[in-house]
Structure formats: structure tokens, C-alpha cells
Coordinates of C-alpha atoms in Angstrom, one line a residue:
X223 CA 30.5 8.4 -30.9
X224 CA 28.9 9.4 -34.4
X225 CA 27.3 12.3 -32.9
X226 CA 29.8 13.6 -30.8
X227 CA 32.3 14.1 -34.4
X228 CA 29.4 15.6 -36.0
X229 CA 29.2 18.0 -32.8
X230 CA 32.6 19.0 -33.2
X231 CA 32.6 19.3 -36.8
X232 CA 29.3 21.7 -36.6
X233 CA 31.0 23.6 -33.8
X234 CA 34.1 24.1 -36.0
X235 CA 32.5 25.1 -38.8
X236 CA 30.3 27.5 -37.4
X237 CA 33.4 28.7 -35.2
X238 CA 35.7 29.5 -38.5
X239 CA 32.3 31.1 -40.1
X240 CA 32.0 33.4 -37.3
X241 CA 35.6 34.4 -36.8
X242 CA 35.4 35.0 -41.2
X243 CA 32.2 37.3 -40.5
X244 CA 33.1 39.4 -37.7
X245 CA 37.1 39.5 -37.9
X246 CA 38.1 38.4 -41.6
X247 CA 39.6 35.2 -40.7
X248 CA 39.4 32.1 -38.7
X249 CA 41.3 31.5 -35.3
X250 CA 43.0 28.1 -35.8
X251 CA 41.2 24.9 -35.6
X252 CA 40.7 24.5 -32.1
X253 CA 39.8 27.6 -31.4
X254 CA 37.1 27.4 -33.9
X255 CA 35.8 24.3 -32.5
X256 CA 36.3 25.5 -28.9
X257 CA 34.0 28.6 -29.9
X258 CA 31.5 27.1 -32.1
X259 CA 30.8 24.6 -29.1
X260 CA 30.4 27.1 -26.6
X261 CA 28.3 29.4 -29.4
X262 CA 26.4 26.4 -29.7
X263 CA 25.8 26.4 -26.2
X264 CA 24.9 30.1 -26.0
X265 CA 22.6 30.0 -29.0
X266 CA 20.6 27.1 -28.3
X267 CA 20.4 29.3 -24.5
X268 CA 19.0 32.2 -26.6
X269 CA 16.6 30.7 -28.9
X270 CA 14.7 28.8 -26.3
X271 CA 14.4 32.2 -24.4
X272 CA 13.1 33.9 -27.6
X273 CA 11.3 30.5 -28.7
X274 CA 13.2 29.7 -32.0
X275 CA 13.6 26.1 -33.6
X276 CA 15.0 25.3 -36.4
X277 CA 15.1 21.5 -36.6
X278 CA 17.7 18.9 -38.4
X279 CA 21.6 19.7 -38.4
X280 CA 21.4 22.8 -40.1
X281 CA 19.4 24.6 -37.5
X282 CA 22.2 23.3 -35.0
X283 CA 24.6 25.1 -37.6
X284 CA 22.8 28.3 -37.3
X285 CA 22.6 28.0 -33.5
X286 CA 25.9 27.9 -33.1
X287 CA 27.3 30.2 -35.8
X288 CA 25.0 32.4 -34.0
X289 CA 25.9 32.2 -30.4
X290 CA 29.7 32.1 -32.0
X291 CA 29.3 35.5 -33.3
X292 CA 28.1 37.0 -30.2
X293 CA 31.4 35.5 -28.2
X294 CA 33.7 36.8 -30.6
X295 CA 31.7 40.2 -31.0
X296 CA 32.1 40.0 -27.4
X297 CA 35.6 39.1 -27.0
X298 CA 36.4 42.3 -29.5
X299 CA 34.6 44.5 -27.3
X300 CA 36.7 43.1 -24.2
X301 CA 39.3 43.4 -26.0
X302 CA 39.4 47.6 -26.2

């Protein structure tokens, strides 16, 4: 149970990071949780392919605020 509130709380804040790099602000918190999950998701997809680790929570952080930049870049292209 421990580790799925620490999921969500990584995915939020790396959600609300990426929504403050790329647009200027965050996008609520659920959407920031629902993005930094699924940027999670998408960066851990990414790294393996490329080979990167980056162990402990932090790395997760990174992960995610990565692959959470690349959906909302995304969803700003998409959105044009």
C-alpha cells in the first residue's frame, strides 16, 4: 500500500513539474498524477530501449518527469 502512495505522489510530482516546464503551469491535481503515471510508464518504455538506469526513487522521478514532458509536448502538438 506504501508503494502504491509513493507511486502516485512521484507521478504527481513529476506531472505538475512537467506541465511548469513545458506550459507554465500545472493542470490540476489529478491530472498531474494521471500524467506523471502514464509519463512514468512511457519513460521507463524509453530508457530500457536506450539502456538508461537510474536507480532509487529519484531515478523513478526523472523517468516520469521525462515521459510526462513528451505527453504534454505531445498533447500541444495535437492540439494545433
Amino acid at each position: 500500500m506504501l508503494q502504491l502512495v509513493i507511486y502516485l505522489v512521484i507521478g504527481g510530482l513529476a506531472g505538475f513539474l512537467a506541465g511548469k516546464a513545458l506550459k507554465g503551469e500545472g493542470f490540476g491535481i489529478i491530472a498531474d498524477i494521471v500524467i506523471g503515471v502514464i509519463g512514468g510508464w512511457l519513460g521507463s518504455f524509453l530508457f530500457g530501449i536506450l539502456q538508461i538506469t537510474i536507480p532509487g526513487h529519484m531515478g523513478e522521478l526523472v523517468t516520469a518527469f521525462f515521459g510526462a514532458c513528451i505527453l504534454v509536448y505531445v498533447s500541444r502538438l495535437m492540439k494545433r
